[in-house]
JSON list of C-alpha atoms in Angstrom, two decimals:
[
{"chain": "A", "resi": 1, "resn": "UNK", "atom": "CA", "xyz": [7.80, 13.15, -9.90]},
{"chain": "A", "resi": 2, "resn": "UNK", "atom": "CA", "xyz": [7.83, 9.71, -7.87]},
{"chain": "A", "resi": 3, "resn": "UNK", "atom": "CA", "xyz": [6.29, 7.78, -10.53]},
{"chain": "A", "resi": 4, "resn": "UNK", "atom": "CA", "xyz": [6.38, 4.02, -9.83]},
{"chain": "A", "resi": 5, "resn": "UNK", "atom": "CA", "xyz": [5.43, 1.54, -13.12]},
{"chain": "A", "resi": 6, "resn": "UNK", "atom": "CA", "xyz": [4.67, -1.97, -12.91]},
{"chain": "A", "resi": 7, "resn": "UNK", "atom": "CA", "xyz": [4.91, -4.74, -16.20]},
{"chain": "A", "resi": 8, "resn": "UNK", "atom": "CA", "xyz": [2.86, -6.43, -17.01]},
{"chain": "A", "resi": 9, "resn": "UNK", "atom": "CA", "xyz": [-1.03, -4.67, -15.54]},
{"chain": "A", "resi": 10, "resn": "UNK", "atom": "CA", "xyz": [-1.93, -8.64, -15.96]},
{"chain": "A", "resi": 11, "resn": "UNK", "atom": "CA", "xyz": [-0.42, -11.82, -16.99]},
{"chain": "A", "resi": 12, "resn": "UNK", "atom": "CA", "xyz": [-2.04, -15.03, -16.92]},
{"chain": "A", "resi": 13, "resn": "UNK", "atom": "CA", "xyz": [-0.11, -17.97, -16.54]},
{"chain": "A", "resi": 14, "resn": "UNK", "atom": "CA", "xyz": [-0.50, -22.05, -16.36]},
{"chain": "A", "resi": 15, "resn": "UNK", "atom": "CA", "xyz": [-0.03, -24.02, -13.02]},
{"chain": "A", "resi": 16, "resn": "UNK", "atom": "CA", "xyz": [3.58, -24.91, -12.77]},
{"chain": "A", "resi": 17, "resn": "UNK", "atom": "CA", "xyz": [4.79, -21.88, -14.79]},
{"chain": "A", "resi": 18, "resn": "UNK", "atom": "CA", "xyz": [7.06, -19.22, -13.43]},
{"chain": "A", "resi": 19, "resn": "UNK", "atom": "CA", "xyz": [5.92, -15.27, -14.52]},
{"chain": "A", "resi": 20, "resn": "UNK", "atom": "CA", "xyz": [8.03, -12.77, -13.80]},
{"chain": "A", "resi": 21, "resn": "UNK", "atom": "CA", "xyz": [7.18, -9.06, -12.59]},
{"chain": "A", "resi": 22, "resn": "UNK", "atom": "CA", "xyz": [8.95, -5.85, -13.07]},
{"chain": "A", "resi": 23, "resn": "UNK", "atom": "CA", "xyz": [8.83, -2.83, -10.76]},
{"chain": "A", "resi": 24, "resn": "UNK", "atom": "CA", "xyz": [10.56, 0.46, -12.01]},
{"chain": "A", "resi": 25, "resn": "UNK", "atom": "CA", "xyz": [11.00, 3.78, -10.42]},
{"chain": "A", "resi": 26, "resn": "UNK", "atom": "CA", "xyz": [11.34, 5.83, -13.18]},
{"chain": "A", "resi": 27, "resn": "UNK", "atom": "CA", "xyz": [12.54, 9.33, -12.39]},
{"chain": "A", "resi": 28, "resn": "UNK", "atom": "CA", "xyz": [14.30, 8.89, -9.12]},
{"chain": "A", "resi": 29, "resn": "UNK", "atom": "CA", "xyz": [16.52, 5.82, -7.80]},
{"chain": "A", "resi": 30, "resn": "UNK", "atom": "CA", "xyz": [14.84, 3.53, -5.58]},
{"chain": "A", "resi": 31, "resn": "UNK", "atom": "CA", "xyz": [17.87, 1.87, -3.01]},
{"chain": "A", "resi": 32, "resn": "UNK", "atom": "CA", "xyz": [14.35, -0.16, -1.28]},
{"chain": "A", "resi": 33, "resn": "UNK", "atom": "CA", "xyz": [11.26, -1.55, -3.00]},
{"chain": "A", "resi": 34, "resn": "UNK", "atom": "CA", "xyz": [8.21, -3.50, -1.73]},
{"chain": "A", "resi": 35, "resn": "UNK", "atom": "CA", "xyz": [6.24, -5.86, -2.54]},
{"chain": "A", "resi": 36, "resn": "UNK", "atom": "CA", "xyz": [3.16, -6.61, -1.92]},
{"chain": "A", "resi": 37, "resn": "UNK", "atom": "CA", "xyz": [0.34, -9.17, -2.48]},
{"chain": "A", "resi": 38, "resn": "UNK", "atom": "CA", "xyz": [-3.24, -8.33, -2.10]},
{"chain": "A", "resi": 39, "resn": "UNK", "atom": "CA", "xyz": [-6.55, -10.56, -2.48]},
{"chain": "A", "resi": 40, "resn": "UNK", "atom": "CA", "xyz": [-10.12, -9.33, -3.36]},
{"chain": "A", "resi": 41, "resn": "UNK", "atom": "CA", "xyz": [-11.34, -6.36, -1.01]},
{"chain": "A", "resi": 42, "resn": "UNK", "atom": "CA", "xyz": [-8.46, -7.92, 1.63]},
{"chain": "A", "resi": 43, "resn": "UNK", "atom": "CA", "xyz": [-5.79, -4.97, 2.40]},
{"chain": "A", "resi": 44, "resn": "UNK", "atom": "CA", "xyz": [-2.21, -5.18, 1.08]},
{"chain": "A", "resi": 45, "resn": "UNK", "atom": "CA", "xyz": [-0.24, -7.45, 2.82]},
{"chain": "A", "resi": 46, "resn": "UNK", "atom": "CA", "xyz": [3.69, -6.88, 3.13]},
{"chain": "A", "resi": 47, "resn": "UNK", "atom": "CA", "xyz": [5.53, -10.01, 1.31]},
{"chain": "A", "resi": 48, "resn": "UNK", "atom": "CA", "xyz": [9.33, -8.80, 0.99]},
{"chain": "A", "resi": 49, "resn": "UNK", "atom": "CA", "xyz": [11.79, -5.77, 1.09]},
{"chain": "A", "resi": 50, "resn": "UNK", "atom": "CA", "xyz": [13.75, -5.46, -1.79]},
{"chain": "A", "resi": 51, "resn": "UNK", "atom": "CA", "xyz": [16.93, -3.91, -1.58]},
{"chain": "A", "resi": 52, "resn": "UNK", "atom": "CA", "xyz": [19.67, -3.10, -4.18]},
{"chain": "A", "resi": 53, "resn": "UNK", "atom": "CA", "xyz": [22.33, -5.40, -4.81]},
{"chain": "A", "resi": 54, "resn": "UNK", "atom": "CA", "xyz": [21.76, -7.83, -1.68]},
{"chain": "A", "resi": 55, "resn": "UNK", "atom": "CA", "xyz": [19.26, -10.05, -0.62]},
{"chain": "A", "resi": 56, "resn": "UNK", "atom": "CA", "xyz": [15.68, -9.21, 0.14]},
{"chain": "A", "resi": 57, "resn": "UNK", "atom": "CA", "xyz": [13.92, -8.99, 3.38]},
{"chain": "A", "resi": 58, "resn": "UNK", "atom": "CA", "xyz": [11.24, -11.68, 3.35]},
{"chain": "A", "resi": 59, "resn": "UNK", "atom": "CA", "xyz": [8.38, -11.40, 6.27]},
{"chain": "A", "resi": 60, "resn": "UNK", "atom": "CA", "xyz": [7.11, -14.49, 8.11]},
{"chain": "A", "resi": 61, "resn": "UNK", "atom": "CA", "xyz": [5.18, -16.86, 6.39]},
{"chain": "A", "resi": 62, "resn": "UNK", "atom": "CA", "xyz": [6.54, -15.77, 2.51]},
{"chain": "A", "resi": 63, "resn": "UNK", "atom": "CA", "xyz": [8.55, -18.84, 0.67]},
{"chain": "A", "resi": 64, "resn": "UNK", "atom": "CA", "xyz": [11.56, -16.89, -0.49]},
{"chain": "A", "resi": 65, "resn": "UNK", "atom": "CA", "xyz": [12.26, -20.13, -2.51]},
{"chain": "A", "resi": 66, "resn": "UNK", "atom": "CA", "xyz": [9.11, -19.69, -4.69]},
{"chain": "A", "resi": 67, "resn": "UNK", "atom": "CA", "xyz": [9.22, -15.68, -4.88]},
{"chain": "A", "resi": 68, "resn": "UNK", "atom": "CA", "xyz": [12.48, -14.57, -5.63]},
{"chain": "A", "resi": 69, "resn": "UNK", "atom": "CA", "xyz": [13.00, -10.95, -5.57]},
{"chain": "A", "resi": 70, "resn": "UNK", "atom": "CA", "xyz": [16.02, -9.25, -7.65]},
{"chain": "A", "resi": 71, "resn": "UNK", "atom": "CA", "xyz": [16.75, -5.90, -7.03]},
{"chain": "A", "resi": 72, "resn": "UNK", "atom": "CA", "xyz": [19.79, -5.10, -9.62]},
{"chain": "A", "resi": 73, "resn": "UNK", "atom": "CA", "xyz": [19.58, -1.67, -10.19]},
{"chain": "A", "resi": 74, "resn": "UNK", "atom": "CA", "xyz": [18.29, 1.44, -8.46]},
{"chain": "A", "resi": 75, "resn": "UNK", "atom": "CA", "xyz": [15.41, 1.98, -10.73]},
{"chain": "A", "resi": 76, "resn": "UNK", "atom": "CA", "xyz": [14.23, -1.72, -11.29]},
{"chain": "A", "resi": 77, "resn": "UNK", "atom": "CA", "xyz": [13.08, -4.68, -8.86]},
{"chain": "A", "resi": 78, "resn": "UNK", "atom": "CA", "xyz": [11.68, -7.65, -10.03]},
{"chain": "A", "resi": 79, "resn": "UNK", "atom": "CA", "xyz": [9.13, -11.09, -8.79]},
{"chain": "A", "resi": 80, "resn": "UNK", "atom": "CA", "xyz": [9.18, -14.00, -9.84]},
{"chain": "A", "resi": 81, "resn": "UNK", "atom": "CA", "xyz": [6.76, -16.18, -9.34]},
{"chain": "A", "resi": 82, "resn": "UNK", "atom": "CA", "xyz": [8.10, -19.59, -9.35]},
{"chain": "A", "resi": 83, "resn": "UNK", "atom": "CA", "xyz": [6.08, -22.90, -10.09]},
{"chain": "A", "resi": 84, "resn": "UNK", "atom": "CA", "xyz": [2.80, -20.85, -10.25]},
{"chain": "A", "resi": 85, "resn": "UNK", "atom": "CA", "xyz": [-0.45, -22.69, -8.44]},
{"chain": "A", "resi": 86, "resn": "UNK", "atom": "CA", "xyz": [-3.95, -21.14, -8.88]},
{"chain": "A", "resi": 87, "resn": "UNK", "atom": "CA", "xyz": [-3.56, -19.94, -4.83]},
{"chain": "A", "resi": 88, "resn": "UNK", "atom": "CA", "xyz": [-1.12, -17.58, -5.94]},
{"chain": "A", "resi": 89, "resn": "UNK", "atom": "CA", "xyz": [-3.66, -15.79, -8.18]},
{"chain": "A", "resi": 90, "resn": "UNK", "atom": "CA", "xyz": [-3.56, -12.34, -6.51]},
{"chain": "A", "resi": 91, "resn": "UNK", "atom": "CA", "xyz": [-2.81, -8.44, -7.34]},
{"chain": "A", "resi": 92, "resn": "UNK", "atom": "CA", "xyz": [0.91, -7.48, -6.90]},
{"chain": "A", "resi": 93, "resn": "UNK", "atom": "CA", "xyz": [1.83, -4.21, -6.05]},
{"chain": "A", "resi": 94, "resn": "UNK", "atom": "CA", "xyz": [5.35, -2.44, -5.29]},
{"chain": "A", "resi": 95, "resn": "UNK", "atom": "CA", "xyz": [6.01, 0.50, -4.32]},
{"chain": "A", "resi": 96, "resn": "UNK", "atom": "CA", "xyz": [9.51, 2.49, -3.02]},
{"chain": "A", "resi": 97, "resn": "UNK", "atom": "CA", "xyz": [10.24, 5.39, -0.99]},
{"chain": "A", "resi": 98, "resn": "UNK", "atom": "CA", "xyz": [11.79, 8.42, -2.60]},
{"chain": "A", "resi": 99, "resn": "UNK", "atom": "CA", "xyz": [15.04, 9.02, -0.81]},
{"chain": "A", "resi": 100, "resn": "UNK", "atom": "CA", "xyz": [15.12, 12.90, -2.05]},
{"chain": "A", "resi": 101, "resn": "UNK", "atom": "CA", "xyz": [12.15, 13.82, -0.04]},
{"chain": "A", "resi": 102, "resn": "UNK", "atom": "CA", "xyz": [13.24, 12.87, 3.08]},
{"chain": "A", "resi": 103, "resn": "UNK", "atom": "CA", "xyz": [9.90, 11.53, 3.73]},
{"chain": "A", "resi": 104, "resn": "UNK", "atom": "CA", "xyz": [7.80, 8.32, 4.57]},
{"chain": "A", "resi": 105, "resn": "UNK", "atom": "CA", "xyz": [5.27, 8.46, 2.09]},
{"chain": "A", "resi": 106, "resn": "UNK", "atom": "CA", "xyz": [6.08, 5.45, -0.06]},
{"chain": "A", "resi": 107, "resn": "UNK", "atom": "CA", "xyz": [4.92, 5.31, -4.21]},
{"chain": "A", "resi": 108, "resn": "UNK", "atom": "CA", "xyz": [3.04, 2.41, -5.92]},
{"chain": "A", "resi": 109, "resn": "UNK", "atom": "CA", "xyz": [2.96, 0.91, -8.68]},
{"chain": "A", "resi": 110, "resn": "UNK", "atom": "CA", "xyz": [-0.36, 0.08, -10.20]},
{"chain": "A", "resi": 111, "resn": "UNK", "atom": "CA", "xyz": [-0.08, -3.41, -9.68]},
{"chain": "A", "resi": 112, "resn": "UNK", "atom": "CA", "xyz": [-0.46, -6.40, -11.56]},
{"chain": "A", "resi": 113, "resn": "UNK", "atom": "CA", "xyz": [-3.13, -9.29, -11.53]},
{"chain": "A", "resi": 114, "resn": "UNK", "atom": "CA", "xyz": [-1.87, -12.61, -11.65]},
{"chain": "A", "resi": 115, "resn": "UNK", "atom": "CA", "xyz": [-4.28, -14.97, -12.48]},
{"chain": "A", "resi": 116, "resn": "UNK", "atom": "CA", "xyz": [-2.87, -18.89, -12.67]},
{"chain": "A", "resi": 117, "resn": "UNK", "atom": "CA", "xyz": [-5.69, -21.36, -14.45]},
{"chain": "B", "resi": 1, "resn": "UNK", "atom": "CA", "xyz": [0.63, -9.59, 10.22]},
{"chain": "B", "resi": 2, "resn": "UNK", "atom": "CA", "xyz": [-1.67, -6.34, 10.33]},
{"chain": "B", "resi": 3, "resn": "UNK", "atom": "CA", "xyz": [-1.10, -3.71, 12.92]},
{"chain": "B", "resi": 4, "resn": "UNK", "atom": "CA", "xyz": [-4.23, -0.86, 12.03]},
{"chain": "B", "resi": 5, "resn": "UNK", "atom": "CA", "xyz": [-8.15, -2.00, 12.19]},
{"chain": "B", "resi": 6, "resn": "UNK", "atom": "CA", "xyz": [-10.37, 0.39, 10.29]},
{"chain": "B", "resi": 7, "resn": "UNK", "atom": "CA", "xyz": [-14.04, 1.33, 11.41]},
{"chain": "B", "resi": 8, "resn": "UNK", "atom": "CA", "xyz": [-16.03, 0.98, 8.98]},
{"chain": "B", "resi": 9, "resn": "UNK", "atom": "CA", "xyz": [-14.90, -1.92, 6.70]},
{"chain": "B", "resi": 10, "resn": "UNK", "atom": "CA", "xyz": [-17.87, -0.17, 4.29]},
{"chain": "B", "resi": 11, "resn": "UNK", "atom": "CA", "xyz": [-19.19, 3.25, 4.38]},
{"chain": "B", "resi": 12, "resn": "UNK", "atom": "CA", "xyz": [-21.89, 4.11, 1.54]},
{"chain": "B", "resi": 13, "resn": "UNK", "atom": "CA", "xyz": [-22.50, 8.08, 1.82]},
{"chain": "B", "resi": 14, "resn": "UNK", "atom": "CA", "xyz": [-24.61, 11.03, -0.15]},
{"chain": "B", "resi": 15, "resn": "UNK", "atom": "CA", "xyz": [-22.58, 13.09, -2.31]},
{"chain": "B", "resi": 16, "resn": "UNK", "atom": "CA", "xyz": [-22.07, 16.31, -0.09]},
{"chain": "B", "resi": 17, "resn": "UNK", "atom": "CA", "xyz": [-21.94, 14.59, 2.84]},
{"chain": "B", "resi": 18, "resn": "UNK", "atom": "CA", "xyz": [-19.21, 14.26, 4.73]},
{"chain": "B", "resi": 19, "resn": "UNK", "atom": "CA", "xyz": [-17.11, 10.44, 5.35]},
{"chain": "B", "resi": 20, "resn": "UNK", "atom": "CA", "xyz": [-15.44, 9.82, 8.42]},
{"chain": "B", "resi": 21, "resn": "UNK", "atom": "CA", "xyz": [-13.29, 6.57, 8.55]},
{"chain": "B", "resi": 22, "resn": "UNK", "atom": "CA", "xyz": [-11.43, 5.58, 11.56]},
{"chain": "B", "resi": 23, "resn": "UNK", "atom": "CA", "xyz": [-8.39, 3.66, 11.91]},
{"chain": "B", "resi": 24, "resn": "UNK", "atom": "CA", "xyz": [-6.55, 2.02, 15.11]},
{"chain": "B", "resi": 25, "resn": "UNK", "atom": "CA", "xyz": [-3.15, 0.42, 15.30]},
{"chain": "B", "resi": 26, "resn": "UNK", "atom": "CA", "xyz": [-1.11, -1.38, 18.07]},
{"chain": "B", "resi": 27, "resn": "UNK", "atom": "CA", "xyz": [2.49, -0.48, 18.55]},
{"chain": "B", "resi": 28, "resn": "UNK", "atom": "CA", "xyz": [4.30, 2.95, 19.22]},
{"chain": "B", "resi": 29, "resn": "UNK", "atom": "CA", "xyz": [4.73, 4.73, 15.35]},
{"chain": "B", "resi": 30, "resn": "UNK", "atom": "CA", "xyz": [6.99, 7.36, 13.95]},
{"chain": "B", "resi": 31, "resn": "UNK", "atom": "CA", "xyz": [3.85, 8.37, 11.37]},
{"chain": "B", "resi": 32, "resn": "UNK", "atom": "CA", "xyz": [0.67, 7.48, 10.12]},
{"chain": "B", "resi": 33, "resn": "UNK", "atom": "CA", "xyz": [-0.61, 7.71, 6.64]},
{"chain": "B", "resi": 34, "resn": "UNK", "atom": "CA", "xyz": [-3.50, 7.31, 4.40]},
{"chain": "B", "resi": 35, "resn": "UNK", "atom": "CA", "xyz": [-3.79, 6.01, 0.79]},
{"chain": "B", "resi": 36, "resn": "UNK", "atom": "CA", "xyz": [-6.93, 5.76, -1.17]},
{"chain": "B", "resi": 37, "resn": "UNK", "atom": "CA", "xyz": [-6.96, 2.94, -3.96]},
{"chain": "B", "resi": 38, "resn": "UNK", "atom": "CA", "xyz": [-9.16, 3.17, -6.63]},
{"chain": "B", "resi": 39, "resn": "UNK", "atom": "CA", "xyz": [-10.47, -0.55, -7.55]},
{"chain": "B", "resi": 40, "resn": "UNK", "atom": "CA", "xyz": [-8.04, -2.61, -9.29]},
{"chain": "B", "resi": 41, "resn": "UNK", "atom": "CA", "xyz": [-5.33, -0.04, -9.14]},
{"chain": "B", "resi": 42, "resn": "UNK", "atom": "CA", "xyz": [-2.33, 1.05, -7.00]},
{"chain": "B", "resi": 43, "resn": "UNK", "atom": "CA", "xyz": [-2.25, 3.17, -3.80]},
{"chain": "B", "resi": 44, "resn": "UNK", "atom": "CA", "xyz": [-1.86, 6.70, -3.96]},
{"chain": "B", "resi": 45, "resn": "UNK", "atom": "CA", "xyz": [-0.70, 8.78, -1.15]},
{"chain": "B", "resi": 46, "resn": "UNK", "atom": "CA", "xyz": [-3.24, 11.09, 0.61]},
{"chain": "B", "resi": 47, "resn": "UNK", "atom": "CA", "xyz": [-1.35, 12.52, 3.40]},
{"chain": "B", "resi": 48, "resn": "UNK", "atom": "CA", "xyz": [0.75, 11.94, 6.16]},
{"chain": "B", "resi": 49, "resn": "UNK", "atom": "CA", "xyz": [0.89, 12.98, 9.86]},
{"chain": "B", "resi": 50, "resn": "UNK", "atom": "CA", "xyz": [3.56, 12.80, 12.33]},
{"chain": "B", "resi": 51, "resn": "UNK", "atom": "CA", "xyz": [3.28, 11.30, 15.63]},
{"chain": "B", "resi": 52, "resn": "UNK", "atom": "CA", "xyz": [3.98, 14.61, 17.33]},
{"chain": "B", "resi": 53, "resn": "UNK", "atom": "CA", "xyz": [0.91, 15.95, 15.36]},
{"chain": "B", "resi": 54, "resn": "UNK", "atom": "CA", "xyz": [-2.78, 16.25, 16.40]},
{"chain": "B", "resi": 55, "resn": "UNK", "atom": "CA", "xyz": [-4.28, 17.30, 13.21]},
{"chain": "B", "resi": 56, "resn": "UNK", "atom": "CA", "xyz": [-3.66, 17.91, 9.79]},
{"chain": "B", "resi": 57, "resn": "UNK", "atom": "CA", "xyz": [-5.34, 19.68, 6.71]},
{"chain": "B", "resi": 58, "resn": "UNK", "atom": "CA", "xyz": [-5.36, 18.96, 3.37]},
{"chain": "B", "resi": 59, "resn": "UNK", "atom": "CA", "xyz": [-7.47, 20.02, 1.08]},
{"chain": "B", "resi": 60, "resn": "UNK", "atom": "CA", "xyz": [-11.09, 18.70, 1.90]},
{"chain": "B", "resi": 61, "resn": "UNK", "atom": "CA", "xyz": [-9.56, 15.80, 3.67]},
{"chain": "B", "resi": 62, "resn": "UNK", "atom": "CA", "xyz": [-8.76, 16.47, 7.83]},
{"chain": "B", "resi": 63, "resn": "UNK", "atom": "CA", "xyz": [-6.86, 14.21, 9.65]},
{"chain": "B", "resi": 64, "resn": "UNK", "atom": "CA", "xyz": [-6.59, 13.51, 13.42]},
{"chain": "B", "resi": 65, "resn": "UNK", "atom": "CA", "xyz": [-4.19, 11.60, 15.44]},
{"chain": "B", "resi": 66, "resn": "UNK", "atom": "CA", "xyz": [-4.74, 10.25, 19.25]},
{"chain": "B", "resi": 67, "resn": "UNK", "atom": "CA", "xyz": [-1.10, 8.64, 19.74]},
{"chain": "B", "resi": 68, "resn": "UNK", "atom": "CA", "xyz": [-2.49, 8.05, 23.65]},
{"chain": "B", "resi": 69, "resn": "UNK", "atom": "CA", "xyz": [-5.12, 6.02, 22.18]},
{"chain": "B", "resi": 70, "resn": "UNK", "atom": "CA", "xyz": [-3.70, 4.48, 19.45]},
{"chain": "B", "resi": 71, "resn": "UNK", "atom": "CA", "xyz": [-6.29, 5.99, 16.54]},
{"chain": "B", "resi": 72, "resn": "UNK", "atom": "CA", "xyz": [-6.60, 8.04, 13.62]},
{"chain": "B", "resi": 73, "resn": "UNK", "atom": "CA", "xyz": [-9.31, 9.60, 11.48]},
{"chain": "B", "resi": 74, "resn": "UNK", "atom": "CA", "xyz": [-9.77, 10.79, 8.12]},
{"chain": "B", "resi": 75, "resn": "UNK", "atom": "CA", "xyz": [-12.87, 13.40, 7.12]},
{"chain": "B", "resi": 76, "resn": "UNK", "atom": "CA", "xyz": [-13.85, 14.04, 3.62]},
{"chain": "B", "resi": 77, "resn": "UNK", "atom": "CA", "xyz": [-15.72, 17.09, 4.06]},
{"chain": "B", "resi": 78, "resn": "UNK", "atom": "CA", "xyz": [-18.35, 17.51, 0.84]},
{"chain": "B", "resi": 79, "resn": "UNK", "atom": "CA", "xyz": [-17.87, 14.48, -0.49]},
{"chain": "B", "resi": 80, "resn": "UNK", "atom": "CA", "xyz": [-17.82, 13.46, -4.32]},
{"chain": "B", "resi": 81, "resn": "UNK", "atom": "CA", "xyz": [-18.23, 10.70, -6.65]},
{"chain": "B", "resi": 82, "resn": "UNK", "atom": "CA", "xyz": [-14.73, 10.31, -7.58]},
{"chain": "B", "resi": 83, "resn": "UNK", "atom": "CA", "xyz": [-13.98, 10.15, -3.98]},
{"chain": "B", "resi": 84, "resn": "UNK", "atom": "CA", "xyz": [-15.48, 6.19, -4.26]},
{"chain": "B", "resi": 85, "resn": "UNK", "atom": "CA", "xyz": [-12.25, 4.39, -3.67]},
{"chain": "B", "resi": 86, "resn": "UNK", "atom": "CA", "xyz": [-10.83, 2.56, -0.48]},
{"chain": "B", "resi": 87, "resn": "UNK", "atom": "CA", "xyz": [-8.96, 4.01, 2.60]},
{"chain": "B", "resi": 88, "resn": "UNK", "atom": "CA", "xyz": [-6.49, 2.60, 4.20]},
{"chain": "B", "resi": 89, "resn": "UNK", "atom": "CA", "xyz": [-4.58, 3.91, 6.80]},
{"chain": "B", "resi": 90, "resn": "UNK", "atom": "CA", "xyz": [-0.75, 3.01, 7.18]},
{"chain": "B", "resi": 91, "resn": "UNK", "atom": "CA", "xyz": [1.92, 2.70, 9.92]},
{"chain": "B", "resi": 92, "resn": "UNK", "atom": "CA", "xyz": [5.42, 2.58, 10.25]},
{"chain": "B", "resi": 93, "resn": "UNK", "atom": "CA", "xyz": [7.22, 1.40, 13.23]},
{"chain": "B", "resi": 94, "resn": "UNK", "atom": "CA", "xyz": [9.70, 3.50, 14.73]},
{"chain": "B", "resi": 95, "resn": "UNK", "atom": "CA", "xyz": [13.28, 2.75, 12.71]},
{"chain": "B", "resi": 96, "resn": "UNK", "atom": "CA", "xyz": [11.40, 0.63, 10.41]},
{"chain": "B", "resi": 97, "resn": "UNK", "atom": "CA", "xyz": [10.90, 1.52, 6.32]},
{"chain": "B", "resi": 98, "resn": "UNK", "atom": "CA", "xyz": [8.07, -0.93, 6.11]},
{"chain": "B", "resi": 99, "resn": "UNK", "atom": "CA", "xyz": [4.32, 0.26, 6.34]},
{"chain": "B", "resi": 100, "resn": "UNK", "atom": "CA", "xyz": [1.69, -2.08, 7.53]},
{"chain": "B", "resi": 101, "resn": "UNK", "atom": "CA", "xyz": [-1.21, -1.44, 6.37]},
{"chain": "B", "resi": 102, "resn": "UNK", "atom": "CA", "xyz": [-5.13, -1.39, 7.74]},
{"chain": "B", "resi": 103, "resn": "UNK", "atom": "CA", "xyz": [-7.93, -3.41, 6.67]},
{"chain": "B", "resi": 104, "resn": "UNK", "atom": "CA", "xyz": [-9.35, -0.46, 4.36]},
{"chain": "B", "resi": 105, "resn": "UNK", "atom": "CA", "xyz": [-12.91, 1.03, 4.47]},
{"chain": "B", "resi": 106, "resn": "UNK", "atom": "CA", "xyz": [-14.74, 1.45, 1.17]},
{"chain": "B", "resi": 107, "resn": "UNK", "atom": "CA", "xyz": [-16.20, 4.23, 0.75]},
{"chain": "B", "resi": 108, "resn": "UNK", "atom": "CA", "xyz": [-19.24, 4.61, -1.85]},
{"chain": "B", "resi": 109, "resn": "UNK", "atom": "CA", "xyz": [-20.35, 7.62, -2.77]},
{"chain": "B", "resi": 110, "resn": "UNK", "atom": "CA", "xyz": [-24.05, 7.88, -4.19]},
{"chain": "B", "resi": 111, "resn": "UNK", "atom": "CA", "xyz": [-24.66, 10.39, -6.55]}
]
């Protein structure tokens, strides 16, 4: 149980483009998601909290204008990556908490590699 | 911004032996947790230990907790090759969903 998916595993995309990432928890509902961004051998850095049907919780420092997080339903939260730039190039991961377990471990997806040429 | 520093940032090991990683973080925390990622893929959950705990088993993997000092460890006793991954450690503040994460040790184990 607590299996998180991620689509696409990679995507690569020209400058200027927008690509679009899907995070689905897909045998329990998900009320929060998260997303994160992380560069080579860096850690996992927290860019926004998504949460079903209202507005996501962007931290410092993350354009909310250029990734737009959509959390429609309790199984699926998606990123868009607007007007893509090679700096943006990164892995993006997700992950959501399991509200059945009463616990704080969260689950990940296996993340997807942008690359932007 | 990162709350946990991890000691080492590498760790290259015998299989058999044992890996210690060590992990310190900043503000008061309900829990502490550790995820290994394998390269290129998502985080999975190793375990998780309160902030009213001292120690936890789990497995070959031990886990310590000094909230006084702000640290954690994580021992893999008799370690293997598929234990080659990354280690982070993870905190949440308390009332807060989020986890922020540590800088990660990577852990190489020779066969």
């Amino acid at each position: 149980g607590a299996v998180v998916s991620q689509h696409p595993s990679w995507v690569i995309c020209k400058s200027g483009t927008s690509v679009k990432i899907e995070c689905r928890s897909l045998d329990f509902q998900a009320t929060t998601m998260f997303w994160y961004r992380q560069f080579p051998k860096q850690s996992l850095m927290l860019m926004a909290t998504s949460n079903e049907g209202s507005k996501a919780t962007y931290e410092q420092g993350v354009e909310k204008d250029k990734f737009l997080i959509n959390h429609a339903s309790l199984t699926l939260s998606t990123l868009t990556v607007t007007s893509a730039h090679p700096e943006d190039s990164s892995f993006y991961i997700c992950s959501a908490r399991d509200p059945r377990r009463g616990s704080y471990e969260q689950y990940f997806g296996p993340g997807t590699r942008l690359t932007v040429t | 911004s990162q709350q946990g520093e991890e000691d080492p940032q590498a760790l290259s090991i015998q299989e058999g032996e044992n890996a210690t990683m060590n992990c310190s973080y900043k503000t008061s925390i309900n829990n502490l947790q550790w995820y290994r990622q394998n390269s290129g893929r998502g985080l999975v959950h190793l375990i998780l230990i309160r902030s009213n705990e001292r120690e936890k088993h789990s497995g070959r993997l031990r886990v310590t907790l000094d909230t006084s000092k702000k640290s954690s460890s994580l021992l893999i006793t008799a370690s293997r090759a598929a234990d080659t991954a990354s280690y982070f450690c993870a905190t949440d503040g308390q009332g807060a969903q989020k986890l922020v994460f540590g800088q990660g040790t990577r852990l190489t184990i020779n066969p």
